[in-house]
CSV table of C-alpha atoms and ligand atoms in Angstrom, one decimal:
chain,number,residue,atom,x,y,z
X,1,MET,CA,-77.2,-64.9,163.9
X,2,ARG,CA,-79.6,-67.1,162.4
X,3,ARG,CA,-78.9,-66.6,158.6
X,4,THR,CA,-75.5,-67.8,159.8
X,5,LEU,CA,-76.5,-70.7,161.0
X,6,MET,CA,-78.6,-71.0,158.2
X,7,SER,CA,-75.7,-71.0,155.9
X,8,SER,CA,-73.7,-72.8,157.6
X,9,LEU,CA,-75.8,-75.4,157.9
X,10,CYS,CA,-76.4,-75.2,154.6
X,11,LEU,CA,-72.2,-75.1,153.1
X,12,LEU,CA,-72.0,-78.9,155.6
X,13,LEU,CA,-74.7,-80.2,153.9
X,14,CYS,CA,-73.4,-79.6,150.3
X,15,ALA,CA,-70.1,-80.8,151.7
X,16,ALA,CA,-71.9,-83.7,153.0
X,17,ALA,CA,-74.0,-84.2,149.3
X,18,ALA,CA,-70.6,-84.0,147.5
X,19,LEU,CA,-68.9,-86.6,149.6
X,20,ALA,CA,-71.7,-89.5,149.2
X,21,ALA,CA,-71.5,-88.5,145.1
X,22,GLU,CA,-67.8,-89.4,145.7
X,23,PRO,CA,-67.9,-93.6,144.6
X,24,PRO,CA,-66.1,-95.2,147.3
X,25,SER,CA,-62.7,-96.0,146.8
X,26,LEU,CA,-61.7,-99.9,146.6
X,27,LYS,CA,-59.5,-99.4,149.4
X,28,SER,CA,-62.7,-98.5,151.6
X,29,LEU,CA,-64.5,-101.5,149.9
X,30,ALA,CA,-61.9,-103.9,149.9
X,31,PRO,CA,-62.6,-106.4,153.5
X,32,PRO,CA,-60.1,-106.4,156.2
X,33,GLY,CA,-56.8,-107.9,155.7
X,34,LEU,CA,-56.5,-107.3,152.2
X,35,ARG,CA,-54.6,-104.1,150.6
X,36,ILE,CA,-55.3,-102.7,147.2
X,37,GLY,CA,-52.2,-100.9,145.5
X,38,ALA,CA,-50.5,-99.8,142.7
X,39,ALA,CA,-47.3,-99.3,141.3
X,40,ILE,CA,-45.6,-96.0,140.9
X,41,ASN,CA,-42.7,-94.0,138.9
X,42,ARG,CA,-41.1,-90.4,140.2
X,43,THR,CA,-43.7,-88.5,138.2
X,44,GLN,CA,-46.1,-89.3,140.2
X,45,THR,CA,-44.1,-88.5,143.8
X,46,ASN,CA,-42.6,-85.0,141.6
X,47,GLY,CA,-45.8,-83.4,140.7
X,48,ASN,CA,-45.4,-84.1,136.4
X,49,ASP,CA,-48.2,-86.5,136.5
X,50,PRO,CA,-51.0,-84.9,138.9
X,51,ILE,CA,-54.0,-86.8,137.2
X,52,ALA,CA,-52.3,-90.5,138.1
X,53,ALA,CA,-51.4,-89.1,142.0
X,54,ALA,CA,-55.0,-87.5,142.6
X,55,ILE,CA,-56.1,-91.4,142.0
X,56,VAL,CA,-52.9,-93.4,144.7
X,57,ILE,CA,-54.4,-90.9,147.3
X,58,LEU,CA,-57.7,-91.5,146.6
X,59,GLN,CA,-58.1,-95.4,145.5
X,60,PHE,CA,-55.2,-97.0,147.3
X,61,ASP,CA,-53.6,-97.8,150.7
X,62,THR,CA,-50.4,-99.4,149.1
X,63,VAL,CA,-48.0,-98.4,146.7
X,64,THR,CA,-44.8,-100.2,145.3
X,65,ALA,CA,-41.9,-98.2,143.2
X,66,GLU,CA,-42.4,-99.7,139.6
X,67,ASN,CA,-38.5,-99.2,139.1
X,68,ASP,CA,-36.8,-96.5,141.5
X,69,LEU,CA,-35.4,-99.2,144.3
X,70,LYS,CA,-34.1,-101.6,141.3
X,71,TRP,CA,-30.7,-101.9,141.3
X,72,GLU,CA,-30.0,-100.2,138.3
X,73,ARG,CA,-31.4,-96.9,139.6
X,74,ILE,CA,-30.7,-96.9,143.3
X,75,HIS,CA,-26.8,-98.2,143.2
X,76,PRO,CA,-25.7,-97.9,139.7
X,77,GLU,CA,-22.1,-97.8,140.6
X,78,PRO,CA,-20.2,-99.7,143.4
X,79,GLU,CA,-19.9,-96.9,145.4
X,80,ARG,CA,-22.1,-94.7,144.5
X,81,PHE,CA,-26.3,-94.9,146.0
X,82,ASP,CA,-28.6,-92.5,144.0
X,83,PHE,CA,-31.2,-92.2,146.8
X,84,GLU,CA,-33.3,-89.1,145.9
X,85,PRO,CA,-36.0,-91.1,143.7
X,86,ALA,CA,-36.7,-94.0,146.3
X,87,ASP,CA,-37.0,-91.2,149.0
X,88,ARG,CA,-39.3,-89.3,147.4
X,89,TYR,CA,-41.0,-92.1,147.1
X,90,VAL,CA,-40.5,-93.5,150.7
X,91,ASP,CA,-42.1,-90.1,152.0
X,92,PHE,CA,-44.7,-89.8,149.2
X,93,GLY,CA,-46.8,-93.7,150.5
X,94,THR,CA,-45.6,-92.7,154.5
X,95,THR,CA,-47.3,-89.2,154.6
X,96,ASN,CA,-50.5,-91.0,152.2
X,97,GLY,CA,-50.6,-93.2,155.7
X,98,MET,CA,-50.0,-96.2,153.0
X,99,PHE,CA,-48.2,-99.5,153.0
X,100,VAL,CA,-44.8,-98.9,151.2
X,101,VAL,CA,-43.2,-102.3,149.2
X,102,GLY,CA,-39.9,-101.9,148.4
X,103,HIS,CA,-39.1,-104.0,144.6
X,104,ALA,CA,-37.1,-105.5,144.4
X,105,LEU,CA,-33.7,-106.6,146.3
X,106,LEU,CA,-32.6,-110.0,143.8
X,107,TRP,CA,-33.2,-109.7,140.4
X,108,HIS,CA,-31.2,-110.6,137.0
X,109,GLN,CA,-32.9,-107.6,135.9
X,110,GLN,CA,-32.4,-104.1,136.0
X,111,THR,CA,-28.8,-104.5,137.6
X,112,PRO,CA,-26.0,-103.0,136.4
X,113,ALA,CA,-22.5,-104.8,134.3
X,114,TRP,CA,-20.5,-103.8,137.7
X,115,VAL,CA,-22.3,-106.1,140.0
X,116,PHE,CA,-21.7,-109.4,138.2
X,117,ALA,CA,-18.1,-109.0,136.9
X,118,GLY,CA,-15.2,-110.7,138.6
X,119,GLU,CA,-12.5,-108.6,140.2
X,120,GLY,CA,-9.4,-107.9,138.4
X,121,GLY,CA,-10.7,-109.1,135.4
X,122,LYS,CA,-11.0,-113.0,136.8
X,123,LYS,CA,-14.4,-114.7,137.0
X,124,LEU,CA,-16.7,-113.8,139.3
X,125,ASP,CA,-16.6,-115.6,142.5
X,126,ARG,CA,-19.5,-116.7,145.2
X,127,GLU,CA,-17.8,-114.6,148.1
X,128,THR,CA,-17.5,-111.3,145.8
X,129,LEU,CA,-21.2,-111.1,144.9
X,130,LEU,CA,-22.2,-112.6,148.2
X,131,ALA,CA,-20.3,-109.4,149.6
X,132,ARG,CA,-22.2,-106.9,146.5
X,133,LEU,CA,-25.3,-108.6,147.5
X,134,ARG,CA,-24.6,-108.0,151.5
X,135,THR,CA,-23.8,-104.3,151.0
X,136,HIS,CA,-26.8,-103.9,148.6
X,137,ILE,CA,-29.0,-104.8,151.6
X,138,ALA,CA,-27.8,-103.5,153.9
X,139,THR,CA,-28.0,-100.5,153.2
X,140,VAL,CA,-30.8,-100.0,151.0
X,141,VAL,CA,-33.3,-102.2,153.1
X,142,GLY,CA,-30.9,-100.2,156.3
X,143,ARG,CA,-32.2,-96.9,155.1
X,144,TYR,CA,-35.7,-97.1,155.0
X,145,LYS,CA,-36.2,-99.8,158.0
X,146,GLY,CA,-39.7,-98.8,159.9
X,147,ARG,CA,-41.1,-97.4,156.5
X,148,ILE,CA,-40.7,-99.7,153.6
X,149,GLY,CA,-42.9,-102.1,154.7
X,150,GLY,CA,-42.4,-105.0,152.9
X,151,TRP,CA,-39.3,-106.2,150.2
X,152,ASP,CA,-39.9,-107.9,147.0
X,153,VAL,CA,-36.4,-109.9,148.3
X,154,VAL,CA,-35.9,-112.2,145.0
X,155,ASN,CA,-37.3,-111.6,142.0
X,156,GLU,CA,-37.9,-114.4,139.1
X,157,ALA,CA,-35.5,-116.8,140.4
X,158,LEU,CA,-37.3,-120.0,138.8
X,159,GLU,CA,-37.5,-121.3,135.2
X,160,GLU,CA,-40.8,-121.7,133.9
X,161,ASP,CA,-40.4,-125.9,134.7
X,162,GLY,CA,-39.6,-125.1,138.2
X,163,THR,CA,-35.5,-125.2,138.0
X,164,LEU,CA,-34.0,-122.7,139.4
X,165,ARG,CA,-33.0,-119.8,136.7
X,166,LYS,CA,-29.6,-119.9,134.8
X,167,THR,CA,-28.5,-116.3,136.1
X,168,PRO,CA,-24.9,-115.1,137.3
X,169,TRP,CA,-26.6,-115.2,141.0
X,170,LEU,CA,-26.7,-118.9,140.8
X,171,GLU,CA,-23.4,-119.6,138.9
X,172,ALA,CA,-21.6,-117.3,141.3
X,173,ILE,CA,-23.0,-118.1,144.2
X,174,GLY,CA,-24.5,-121.6,143.8
X,175,GLU,CA,-28.8,-122.9,145.1
X,176,ASP,CA,-28.2,-121.0,148.3
X,177,TYR,CA,-28.1,-117.3,146.8
X,178,VAL,CA,-32.1,-117.2,147.7
X,179,ALA,CA,-31.4,-118.1,151.2
X,180,LYS,CA,-28.5,-115.6,151.6
X,181,ALA,CA,-30.9,-112.8,150.4
X,182,PHE,CA,-33.4,-113.6,152.7
X,183,GLU,CA,-30.7,-113.5,155.5
X,184,PHE,CA,-29.4,-110.4,154.8
X,185,ALA,CA,-32.8,-109.5,154.6
X,186,ARG,CA,-34.3,-109.9,157.8
X,187,GLU,CA,-31.0,-108.4,159.3
X,188,ALA,CA,-31.3,-105.1,157.6
X,189,ASP,CA,-34.9,-105.1,159.0
X,190,PRO,CA,-36.1,-107.8,160.9
X,191,ALA,CA,-39.7,-106.4,161.3
X,192,ALA,CA,-40.4,-106.1,157.5
X,193,GLU,CA,-42.4,-108.6,155.3
X,194,LEU,CA,-40.2,-110.7,153.1
X,195,TYR,CA,-41.4,-111.9,149.8
X,196,TYR,CA,-40.5,-114.5,146.9
X,197,ASN,CA,-41.6,-112.9,143.7
X,198,ASP,CA,-42.4,-114.4,140.6
X,199,TYR,CA,-44.7,-114.8,137.2
X,200,ASN,CA,-46.5,-117.5,135.7
X,201,LEU,CA,-47.1,-119.1,139.2
X,202,TRP,CA,-50.4,-120.0,137.7
X,203,LYS,CA,-48.5,-122.5,135.9
X,204,PRO,CA,-48.4,-125.9,138.0
X,205,ALA,CA,-44.9,-126.6,137.5
X,206,LYS,CA,-43.7,-123.2,138.3
X,207,ARG,CA,-45.9,-122.5,141.0
X,208,ASP,CA,-45.2,-125.5,143.5
X,209,ALA,CA,-41.2,-124.7,142.6
X,210,ALA,CA,-42.1,-121.7,144.4
X,211,ILE,CA,-44.1,-123.7,147.3
X,212,ARG,CA,-41.0,-126.0,147.7
X,213,LEU,CA,-38.5,-122.7,147.8
X,214,VAL,CA,-40.3,-121.4,150.3
X,215,GLN,CA,-40.5,-124.1,152.4
X,216,GLY,CA,-37.3,-124.6,152.2
X,217,LEU,CA,-36.6,-121.4,153.2
X,218,LYS,CA,-38.5,-121.6,156.1
X,219,ALA,CA,-37.1,-125.0,157.5
X,220,ARG,CA,-33.9,-123.0,157.8
X,221,GLY,CA,-35.9,-120.7,160.2
X,222,LEU,CA,-35.3,-117.8,157.7
X,223,ARG,CA,-38.7,-114.8,157.6
X,224,VAL,CA,-40.8,-115.8,154.1
X,225,ASP,CA,-44.0,-113.8,154.8
X,226,GLY,CA,-46.4,-114.6,151.4
X,227,ILE,CA,-45.5,-115.3,147.4
X,228,GLY,CA,-46.0,-113.0,144.7
X,229,GLU,CA,-47.9,-113.5,141.9
X,230,GLN,CA,-47.0,-111.0,139.4
X,231,ALA,CA,-50.1,-111.4,137.3
X,232,HIS,CA,-49.4,-110.0,134.4
X,233,TRP,CA,-52.4,-111.3,132.5
X,234,GLY,CA,-54.1,-111.1,129.7
X,235,VAL,CA,-57.5,-111.6,128.2
X,236,ASP,CA,-56.9,-114.9,126.8
X,237,ASP,CA,-54.6,-116.4,129.1
X,238,PRO,CA,-54.6,-117.7,131.9
X,239,PRO,CA,-57.5,-119.4,132.4
X,240,LEU,CA,-59.5,-118.6,135.4
X,241,GLU,CA,-59.7,-122.0,136.7
X,242,ALA,CA,-55.9,-121.7,136.3
X,243,ILE,CA,-55.7,-119.2,139.2
X,244,ASP,CA,-58.3,-120.5,141.0
X,245,ALA,CA,-56.5,-123.5,141.7
X,246,ALA,CA,-53.2,-121.5,141.9
X,247,LEU,CA,-54.5,-119.4,144.5
X,248,ALA,CA,-55.6,-122.9,146.5
X,249,ALA,CA,-51.7,-124.5,146.2
X,250,LEU,CA,-50.5,-121.0,147.6
X,251,ARG,CA,-52.7,-120.9,150.5
X,252,ALA,CA,-52.8,-124.2,151.3
X,253,SER,CA,-49.2,-123.7,151.6
X,254,GLY,CA,-49.3,-121.8,154.4
X,255,THR,CA,-48.2,-118.7,152.5
X,256,THR,CA,-50.2,-115.6,152.0
X,257,PRO,CA,-50.9,-115.4,148.2
X,258,LEU,CA,-50.1,-111.9,147.0
X,259,ILE,CA,-51.0,-110.5,144.4
X,260,THR,CA,-48.2,-108.3,143.2
X,261,GLU,CA,-48.2,-107.1,139.6
X,262,LEU,CA,-51.7,-107.2,138.5
X,263,ASP,CA,-52.5,-105.9,134.3
X,264,MET,CA,-54.1,-107.1,131.7
X,265,ASP,CA,-52.8,-107.2,128.4
X,266,VAL,CA,-55.9,-106.7,125.8
X,267,LEU,CA,-53.4,-107.3,122.7
X,268,PRO,CA,-53.7,-110.3,121.3
X,269,ARG,CA,-50.8,-112.7,122.0
X,270,ASP,CA,-48.0,-114.1,119.5
X,271,PRO,CA,-46.2,-117.3,121.3
X,272,ASP,CA,-43.0,-115.9,119.6
X,273,MET,CA,-42.8,-112.4,120.7
X,274,TRP,CA,-40.4,-113.2,123.3
X,275,GLY,CA,-37.4,-113.8,122.0
X,276,ALA,CA,-38.1,-112.2,118.4
X,277,ASP,CA,-35.6,-110.5,116.4
X,278,LEU,CA,-36.3,-106.7,115.0
X,279,ALA,CA,-37.7,-107.4,112.3
X,280,LYS,CA,-39.8,-110.7,113.4
X,281,LYS,CA,-40.6,-108.2,116.3
X,282,ALA,CA,-41.9,-105.3,112.9
X,283,ARG,CA,-44.7,-107.7,111.7
X,284,ILE,CA,-45.9,-109.0,115.1
X,285,ARG,CA,-46.2,-105.5,116.2
X,286,ALA,CA,-48.4,-104.7,112.7
X,287,ALA,CA,-50.2,-107.5,113.2
X,288,THR,CA,-50.7,-107.4,117.0
X,289,ASN,CA,-51.0,-103.3,117.6
X,290,VAL,CA,-54.7,-103.5,116.8
X,291,TYR,CA,-56.0,-100.8,118.7
X,292,PRO,CA,-54.8,-98.0,118.1
X,293,ASP,CA,-57.5,-96.1,118.6
X,294,GLY,CA,-59.0,-96.7,121.2
X,295,LEU,CA,-60.5,-100.4,123.0
X,296,PRO,CA,-63.6,-100.9,121.4
X,297,PRO,CA,-66.8,-101.2,123.7
X,298,ALA,CA,-67.2,-105.3,124.0
X,299,VAL,CA,-63.3,-105.6,124.6
X,300,GLN,CA,-64.1,-103.1,127.2
X,301,GLU,CA,-67.0,-104.6,128.7
X,302,ARG,CA,-64.7,-108.3,128.8
X,303,LEU,CA,-62.1,-106.6,130.7
X,304,ALA,CA,-64.2,-105.4,133.1
X,305,ARG,CA,-65.8,-109.3,133.3
X,306,LEU,CA,-62.1,-110.4,133.8
X,307,TYR,CA,-61.2,-108.1,136.4
X,308,ALA,CA,-64.2,-109.1,138.1
X,309,ASP,CA,-63.8,-112.6,137.5
X,310,CYS,CA,-59.7,-112.2,139.2
X,311,PHE,CA,-61.3,-110.0,142.1
X,312,ALA,CA,-64.0,-112.7,143.3
X,313,LEU,CA,-61.5,-114.9,143.4
X,314,PHE,CA,-58.8,-113.2,145.2
X,315,LEU,CA,-61.2,-112.7,148.2
X,316,LYS,CA,-62.2,-116.5,147.6
X,317,HIS,CA,-58.5,-117.3,148.5
X,318,GLY,CA,-57.6,-114.7,151.2
X,319,ALA,CA,-55.3,-112.3,149.1
X,320,GLY,CA,-53.8,-110.4,151.5
X,321,ARG,CA,-52.8,-107.5,148.6
X,322,VAL,CA,-53.9,-106.8,144.9
X,323,THR,CA,-51.6,-104.4,143.2
X,324,PHE,CA,-51.9,-103.1,140.2
X,325,TRP,CA,-48.8,-102.4,137.6
X,326,GLY,CA,-49.4,-98.6,137.0
X,327,VAL,CA,-52.1,-96.5,137.5
X,328,THR,CA,-53.6,-95.0,133.9
X,329,ASP,CA,-53.5,-96.2,130.9
X,330,ALA,CA,-50.9,-94.1,129.8
X,331,THR,CA,-48.0,-94.9,131.3
X,332,THR,CA,-48.4,-98.6,131.1
X,333,TRP,CA,-45.0,-100.2,130.9
X,334,LEU,CA,-47.2,-102.7,128.3
X,335,HIS,CA,-47.0,-100.2,125.4
X,336,ASP,CA,-43.6,-101.9,124.9
X,337,PHE,CA,-43.8,-105.0,126.2
X,338,PRO,CA,-43.1,-107.7,124.8
X,339,ILE,CA,-43.3,-105.5,121.6
X,340,PRO,CA,-41.8,-102.4,121.4
X,341,GLY,CA,-45.0,-99.4,120.3
X,342,ARG,CA,-48.0,-100.3,120.6
X,343,VAL,CA,-51.1,-98.5,122.2
X,344,ASN,CA,-52.6,-100.8,125.8
X,345,TYR,CA,-55.6,-100.5,127.8
X,346,PRO,CA,-54.9,-102.7,130.7
X,347,LEU,CA,-55.7,-100.8,133.5
X,348,LEU,CA,-58.4,-99.4,135.4
X,349,TRP,CA,-58.4,-96.0,134.4
X,350,ASP,CA,-58.1,-94.5,130.9
X,351,HIS,CA,-55.2,-92.8,128.7
X,352,ALA,CA,-56.8,-89.9,130.3
X,353,GLY,CA,-57.0,-90.5,133.6
X,354,ARG,CA,-61.1,-91.2,133.0
X,355,GLU,CA,-62.7,-94.7,135.2
X,356,LYS,CA,-63.1,-97.7,132.6
X,357,PRO,CA,-65.8,-99.7,133.0
X,358,ALA,CA,-63.7,-102.3,135.1
X,359,LEU,CA,-62.9,-99.8,138.2
X,360,ALA,CA,-66.9,-100.0,138.5
X,361,ALA,CA,-66.7,-104.2,138.3
X,362,VAL,CA,-64.0,-104.3,140.9
X,363,ALA,CA,-66.0,-101.9,143.0
X,364,GLU,CA,-69.2,-103.7,142.7
X,365,VAL,CA,-67.5,-107.0,143.5
X,366,LEU,CA,-65.6,-105.8,146.4
X,367,ARG,CA,-68.6,-103.7,147.5
X,368,ASN,CA,-70.4,-107.1,147.3
X,369,ASN,CA,-67.9,-109.2,149.1
X,370,VAL,CA,-68.6,-112.3,145.8
X,371,ARG,CA,-66.1,-114.8,146.4
X,372,ARG,CA,-66.2,-116.7,143.2
W,1,XIL,C1,-40.8,-103.6,134.5
W,1,XIL,C2,-40.8,-101.5,135.1
W,1,XIL,O1,-42.4,-101.8,134.6
W,1,XIL,C3,-40.7,-101.2,133.8
W,1,XIL,O2,-40.9,-99.8,133.0
W,1,XIL,C4,-39.3,-101.5,133.3
W,1,XIL,O3,-39.1,-101.1,132.1
W,1,XIL,C5,-38.8,-103.0,133.4
W,1,XIL,O4,-39.2,-103.5,133.9
W,1,XIL,N1,-41.9,-108.4,136.6
W,1,XIL,C6,-41.0,-107.0,137.1
W,1,XIL,C7,-41.0,-105.7,137.0
W,1,XIL,O5,-40.7,-107.6,138.3
W,1,XIL,O6,-40.3,-105.1,137.9
W,1,XIL,C8,-41.3,-105.2,135.5
W,1,XIL,O7,-41.5,-104.0,135.8
W,1,XIL,C9,-42.4,-106.7,134.9
W,1,XIL,C10,-42.3,-107.4,134.7
C-alpha cells in the first residue's frame, strides 16, 4: 500500500517536472486581450503535417485559413461549393478552443473568373455582381455562423496612394462595394467580428486611407471591429518607427490594430521583383536566393531581435491579435513570393519544426511585457 502511494507520488512529481520543463506557450504568455495565432492549411488539419499541427495546438489560441476559405477554393463554380476542407479547418479550431478567423470574403485575387464575367457575354453589371457577392457571403458566413468568430470582409481594396484599387469590384459595383460587403456579412452573422484587411498600412497614405474608409463605414452604421495590417515585412523594411506610427494612428482612430499575416522576409529585396517578367525573375532569383543551405547565425539573431522589437510595439499599442502567416519555415509562401523557387526563413520554427532564436525572443518580450 505504502509502496503504491510512494510510486504514485513519484509519478506525479515526474509529470509536474516534465510540465515545468516545457517552456510556456506564446498564448499563455500573452497579456489579456491579445490573441496569438497562425495561418494554417489543409495539411495541418488532415494529419499530413503533424509537426506544424502540434505547434499550433500548443502555442496558439487563434487560427486563420491561409487558403481554404478563399472564393476560388470554397465556391469554384456558381452552383458548387466545396466546404469539406473549410469544415475541417473550423472543426480543428473549435475543437482546440481557438478563436477561428475567416479569410477572406471579398478580394480581387484567388477569385474565379466566373464571378467577374457578365451574363450571356454582356458586360458585368452592378446588380449581377452584387447578387453574386450576397449569395457568396450569405452561404459561407451563414454556414459557419457562431463558429467563425471574425471575418476579413474586404481584403486589399486600396492602392499604395490611398485611392480605391481598380478592380472589377469597383468597376462593376462602384465605390459602395466595400460597404455592401460589410452589410451582407453583418446580415449573415450579426455576432461575428468584421475586419478590413490590407498590406503596407505602415505607409502613411495607405494607412490614413484605410482609417478613412473604415470611419466612412462606421458613419453608415456598419459594424467594423478592426483594421488588419497584414505585416508581410522584411528584415530591411519597414523601419520600426513607421510601424510605431502606424499602430499609434490605427489605435487613435478608435479601431483595434490587428496584425493578421505576420512574416519577416530575410532575403534581399529588389524593387523590380514584383512586376518582373520571367527572364528578369530568373536573374533576381539567382541574385537574391542568398541562403540556400541555411540561415547564418548573424541573420538568425537579427531576425530574433526584429521580432522582439515588433512584439514590443504590438504590446505598446494594444494589438488585439497577432497571426503569423504560417507555422514553420517548411511551408511558408515566401519560398515562392514574390520570386518563385527561393529558400526563405521568415517564421519562428525552422524547416524541421525546431524552435528558432526568434521564438525565445518573442516569448521573452511577452513574459516581461516589454512595451517599446
Ligand atoms: C497567399 C497564400 O499564403 C498562398 O499560399 C497563396 O498561394 C496566395 O495567397 N495577402 C493575403 C493572403 O491576404 O491571402 C495571401 O496568401 C498573402 C498576401
